[in-house]
């Protein structure tokens, strides 16, 4: 087990990316509104994410290609290639810029009172500077270890919260293995799945995996890393929902701000509940603040055929653009929810398309050789794509106010 734990890395980047402020808020709202009923959505999300991310990791390990590289190789028709490249670049770069604003705003949401009087929140600037320093240094292992630490902190914080509130174990098991759709709960279900299955993670994973492992002999390590990391991320999300389900049981609480979120911890933490929640948001937002610019840079560099690497000036220009855009929008006072809605439009368009492309590439024996998809992986992959199409429709409609 000790040896296997040392193999953790790229998968943790994926977990760190999807456990952001949006996940914390959505899981809290789901627990407050529906109790344990929607725990099955997290279990489904874990399985779906593992399937897609395993394909992405396998592509990187076996071929040394990122998802963007594979898209560039597989799209031969010029009109089709232009459409694909434009869609992916706009969705990933602009979408991640929007998410970056939400990540930065969400990370410091618990410290707003202490920063009143400043035109620009100094904590946002500080987080941006630390993120800039980590990415500019370009030490992959340093970034990897930093994010492993943040995910570990989040896991401990939310796991302790869930345990101390003494949840109903029977109801947890029932919620996990008895799928049901409560009244007016469809959008919340899609939202829960959508916080875990993130399109830019497919680019991030393949690109980071190929820096750590090469060849079929490393495939088992990459799979272990993927399964354990995504499962850990899912468990953290479950703990947030369980904590909220216990704290808000029998109440009709509407979650509007951090004070509402911190109510779930008051029974065990008293007056420290707000600070504790603020720290959870800080860790969640900070981890996603690092991964969003990095994924955008990987995706663009691969699609455009640039020499990939932290030292490449074009590569740097992309993550700097995403980071600066996030700082500007979050500093101008845009509500994180409004900003993230913009990202939902982009993700709604690109998620099912990238999943379809990934399935297409992973079935190409000329690229994957003996490591192409098996039949059961294809079946599950197609089912996941169907769900992602629904998520795409939901994301676009929500952002446009059609539902």
Short mmCIF file of C-alpha atoms in Angstrom, two decimals, residues 93-330:
data_model
loop_
_atom_site.label_atom_id
_atom_site.label_comp_id
_atom_site.label_asym_id
_atom_site.label_seq_id
_atom_site.Cartn_x
_atom_site.Cartn_y
_atom_site.Cartn_z
CA UNK A 93 -9.93 28.57 -22.54
CA UNK A 94 -12.92 30.88 -22.09
CA UNK A 95 -14.80 28.33 -19.99
CA UNK A 96 -11.84 27.90 -17.66
CA UNK A 97 -11.37 31.66 -17.46
CA UNK A 98 -14.96 31.91 -16.25
CA UNK A 99 -14.45 29.07 -13.80
CA UNK A 100 -11.23 30.70 -12.59
CA UNK A 101 -13.21 33.76 -11.53
CA UNK A 102 -15.62 31.52 -9.65
CA UNK A 103 -12.73 29.60 -8.05
CA UNK A 104 -10.99 32.76 -6.86
CA UNK A 105 -14.22 34.36 -5.60
CA UNK A 106 -15.32 31.14 -3.93
CA UNK A 107 -11.95 30.57 -2.28
CA UNK A 108 -12.06 33.89 -0.41
CA UNK A 109 -15.82 34.01 0.21
CA UNK A 110 -15.35 33.32 3.90
CA UNK A 111 -13.05 36.28 4.40
CA UNK A 112 -15.15 39.02 2.82
CA UNK A 113 -15.82 40.86 6.08
CA UNK A 114 -12.11 41.14 6.86
CA UNK A 115 -11.37 42.62 3.42
CA UNK A 116 -14.11 45.27 3.29
CA UNK A 117 -12.80 48.68 2.44
CA UNK A 118 -10.56 47.42 -0.33
CA UNK A 119 -11.54 48.13 -3.94
CA UNK A 120 -9.86 44.89 -4.96
CA UNK A 121 -9.93 41.94 -2.56
CA UNK A 122 -6.26 41.50 -1.52
CA UNK A 123 -6.80 37.80 -0.83
CA UNK A 124 -7.79 37.23 -4.46
CA UNK A 125 -4.60 38.95 -5.57
CA UNK A 126 -2.57 36.91 -3.07
CA UNK A 127 -4.06 33.62 -4.26
CA UNK A 128 -3.45 34.62 -7.87
CA UNK A 129 0.19 35.46 -7.11
CA UNK A 130 0.80 32.12 -5.38
CA UNK A 131 -0.87 30.32 -8.30
CA UNK A 132 1.25 32.33 -10.75
CA UNK A 133 4.42 31.43 -8.86
CA UNK A 134 3.64 27.70 -8.82
CA UNK A 135 2.83 27.61 -12.54
CA UNK A 136 5.69 29.90 -13.54
CA UNK A 137 8.25 27.80 -11.68
CA UNK A 138 6.91 24.93 -13.77
CA UNK A 139 7.95 22.14 -11.42
CA UNK A 140 5.32 19.50 -12.09
CA UNK A 141 6.16 17.49 -8.98
CA UNK A 142 5.91 20.60 -6.79
CA UNK A 143 2.43 21.39 -8.15
CA UNK A 144 1.46 17.74 -7.77
CA UNK A 145 2.55 17.57 -4.14
CA UNK A 146 0.94 20.90 -3.30
CA UNK A 147 -2.42 19.74 -4.66
CA UNK A 148 -2.11 16.38 -2.91
CA UNK A 149 -1.74 18.33 0.34
CA UNK A 150 -4.81 20.49 -0.35
CA UNK A 151 -6.97 17.48 -1.25
CA UNK A 152 -5.81 15.71 1.90
CA UNK A 153 -6.76 18.75 4.01
CA UNK A 154 -10.20 18.95 2.37
CA UNK A 155 -10.74 15.24 2.92
CA UNK A 156 -9.88 15.45 6.62
CA UNK A 157 -11.99 18.58 7.18
CA UNK A 158 -15.17 17.23 5.60
CA UNK A 159 -14.73 13.62 6.79
CA UNK A 160 -14.43 14.75 10.42
CA UNK A 161 -17.51 16.93 9.98
CA UNK A 162 -19.57 14.02 8.64
CA UNK A 163 -18.44 11.60 11.37
CA UNK A 164 -18.98 13.99 14.28
CA UNK A 165 -22.58 14.63 13.27
CA UNK A 166 -23.29 10.86 13.60
CA UNK A 167 -25.32 10.30 10.40
CA UNK A 168 -27.78 7.45 9.91
CA UNK A 169 -25.70 4.66 8.31
CA UNK A 170 -28.77 2.81 7.02
CA UNK A 171 -30.03 5.94 5.26
CA UNK A 172 -26.59 6.49 3.75
CA UNK A 173 -26.53 2.96 2.29
CA UNK A 174 -30.10 3.38 1.03
CA UNK A 175 -29.26 6.71 -0.59
CA UNK A 176 -26.17 5.25 -2.26
CA UNK A 177 -27.74 2.13 -3.75
CA UNK A 178 -31.40 3.08 -4.27
CA UNK A 179 -31.58 5.58 -7.14
CA UNK A 180 -34.61 7.84 -7.01
CA UNK A 181 -35.59 11.20 -8.48
CA UNK A 182 -37.40 13.37 -5.91
CA UNK A 183 -39.93 15.95 -6.97
CA UNK A 184 -38.22 18.96 -8.59
CA UNK A 185 -34.90 17.18 -8.14
CA UNK A 186 -33.89 16.60 -11.78
CA UNK A 187 -31.79 19.74 -12.11
CA UNK A 188 -30.05 19.04 -8.81
CA UNK A 189 -29.19 15.52 -9.99
CA UNK A 190 -27.72 16.84 -13.21
CA UNK A 191 -25.90 19.52 -11.26
CA UNK A 192 -24.33 16.96 -8.93
CA UNK A 193 -23.11 14.84 -11.83
CA UNK A 194 -21.91 17.94 -13.65
CA UNK A 195 -19.70 19.05 -10.76
CA UNK A 196 -17.68 15.83 -11.06
CA UNK A 197 -17.52 15.06 -14.79
CA UNK A 198 -15.49 18.03 -16.02
CA UNK A 199 -14.33 18.18 -19.68
CA UNK A 200 -11.09 20.00 -19.09
CA UNK A 201 -10.02 17.22 -16.71
CA UNK A 202 -9.77 14.88 -19.72
CA UNK A 203 -7.10 17.15 -21.21
CA UNK A 204 -5.39 17.73 -17.87
CA UNK A 205 -5.21 14.03 -17.03
CA UNK A 206 -3.70 12.70 -20.27
CA UNK A 207 -1.19 15.56 -20.39
CA UNK A 208 -0.04 15.10 -16.79
CA UNK A 209 0.03 11.30 -16.97
CA UNK A 210 2.43 11.27 -19.93
CA UNK A 211 4.89 13.30 -17.85
CA UNK A 212 4.88 10.69 -15.08
CA UNK A 213 4.55 7.31 -16.80
CA UNK A 214 5.34 5.73 -20.17
CA UNK A 215 4.52 2.33 -21.66
CA UNK A 216 2.15 -0.52 -20.85
CA UNK A 217 4.09 -1.55 -17.74
CA UNK A 218 3.01 1.71 -16.06
CA UNK A 219 -0.67 1.31 -16.90
CA UNK A 220 -1.61 -0.41 -13.64
CA UNK A 221 -0.05 2.45 -11.63
CA UNK A 222 -1.95 5.03 -13.68
CA UNK A 223 -5.21 3.14 -13.16
CA UNK A 224 -4.60 2.82 -9.42
CA UNK A 225 -3.92 6.55 -9.25
CA UNK A 226 -7.12 7.34 -11.19
CA UNK A 227 -9.42 5.02 -9.26
CA UNK A 228 -8.14 5.98 -5.81
CA UNK A 229 -8.00 9.74 -6.46
CA UNK A 230 -11.43 10.03 -8.09
CA UNK A 231 -12.95 7.83 -5.39
CA UNK A 232 -11.36 10.01 -2.70
CA UNK A 233 -12.78 13.12 -4.39
CA UNK A 234 -16.20 11.48 -4.53
CA UNK A 235 -16.03 10.53 -0.84
CA UNK A 236 -15.22 14.14 0.06
CA UNK A 237 -18.30 15.26 -1.90
CA UNK A 238 -20.38 12.58 -0.14
CA UNK A 239 -19.18 13.81 3.26
CA UNK A 240 -20.27 17.35 2.40
CA UNK A 241 -23.74 16.13 1.37
CA UNK A 242 -24.08 13.87 4.44
CA UNK A 243 -23.04 16.68 6.80
CA UNK A 244 -25.61 18.97 5.22
CA UNK A 245 -28.31 16.28 5.30
CA UNK A 246 -27.84 15.79 9.07
CA UNK A 247 -27.50 19.48 9.94
CA UNK A 248 -30.55 20.62 7.94
CA UNK A 249 -32.74 17.56 8.59
CA UNK A 250 -36.41 18.54 8.83
CA UNK A 251 -35.70 22.16 7.93
CA UNK A 252 -36.60 24.11 4.84
CA UNK A 253 -33.33 26.03 4.61
CA UNK A 254 -32.38 27.97 1.52
CA UNK A 255 -28.63 28.22 0.98
CA UNK A 256 -27.76 31.80 0.05
CA UNK A 257 -24.33 32.46 1.49
CA UNK A 258 -21.50 31.18 3.67
CA UNK A 259 -23.46 31.75 6.88
CA UNK A 260 -26.15 29.37 5.63
CA UNK A 261 -23.51 26.81 4.68
CA UNK A 262 -21.78 27.06 8.04
CA UNK A 263 -25.05 26.29 9.87
CA UNK A 264 -24.40 22.62 9.21
CA UNK A 265 -21.29 22.70 11.42
CA UNK A 266 -22.62 24.78 14.32
CA UNK A 267 -23.83 21.75 16.34
CA UNK A 268 -20.24 20.54 16.67
CA UNK A 269 -18.12 23.65 16.13
CA UNK A 270 -20.27 26.40 17.60
CA UNK A 271 -18.95 29.88 16.82
CA UNK A 272 -16.01 28.38 14.89
CA UNK A 273 -18.35 26.98 12.23
CA UNK A 274 -18.03 29.97 9.88
CA UNK A 275 -14.22 29.94 10.04
CA UNK A 276 -14.13 26.20 9.49
CA UNK A 277 -16.38 26.47 6.42
CA UNK A 278 -14.33 29.39 5.11
CA UNK A 279 -11.18 27.27 5.34
CA UNK A 280 -12.89 24.45 3.44
CA UNK A 281 -13.83 26.89 0.67
CA UNK A 282 -10.29 28.27 0.61
CA UNK A 283 -8.76 24.81 0.07
CA UNK A 284 -11.38 23.84 -2.53
CA UNK A 285 -11.06 27.10 -4.45
CA UNK A 286 -7.28 27.18 -4.32
CA UNK A 287 -6.89 23.66 -5.73
CA UNK A 288 -9.18 24.45 -8.68
CA UNK A 289 -7.50 27.83 -9.19
CA UNK A 290 -4.28 26.01 -10.09
CA UNK A 291 -5.72 23.27 -12.29
CA UNK A 292 -8.03 25.39 -14.49
CA UNK A 293 -5.28 27.52 -16.13
CA UNK A 294 -3.02 24.47 -16.44
CA UNK A 295 -5.68 22.42 -18.25
CA UNK A 296 -6.47 25.28 -20.64
CA UNK A 297 -2.77 25.61 -21.52
CA UNK A 298 -2.39 21.86 -22.11
CA UNK A 299 -5.50 21.66 -24.31
CA UNK A 300 -4.56 24.66 -26.47
CA UNK A 301 -0.90 23.66 -26.85
CA UNK A 302 -1.79 20.14 -27.97
CA UNK A 303 -4.52 21.16 -30.39
CA UNK A 304 -2.32 23.81 -31.98
CA UNK A 305 0.68 21.49 -32.12
CA UNK A 306 2.89 23.70 -29.96
CA UNK A 307 5.84 22.22 -28.16
CA UNK A 308 4.26 21.28 -24.87
CA UNK A 309 5.95 22.30 -21.67
CA UNK A 310 5.93 24.83 -18.87
CA UNK A 311 8.82 26.77 -20.43
CA UNK A 312 7.11 27.35 -23.77
CA UNK A 313 6.09 31.03 -24.06
CA UNK A 314 2.83 30.23 -25.88
CA UNK A 315 1.96 27.65 -23.22
CA UNK A 316 2.63 30.26 -20.52
CA UNK A 317 0.55 32.88 -22.32
CA UNK A 318 -2.58 30.68 -22.14
CA UNK A 319 -2.47 29.95 -18.42
CA UNK A 320 -1.55 33.57 -17.70
CA UNK A 321 -4.58 34.73 -19.75
CA UNK A 322 -6.91 32.38 -17.87
CA UNK A 323 -5.51 33.41 -14.49
CA UNK A 324 -5.61 37.16 -15.20
CA UNK A 325 -9.13 36.96 -16.63
CA UNK A 326 -10.24 35.19 -13.48
CA UNK A 327 -8.64 37.87 -11.30
CA UNK A 328 -10.25 40.71 -13.28
CA UNK A 329 -13.76 39.26 -13.28
CA UNK A 330 -13.65 38.25 -9.61
#
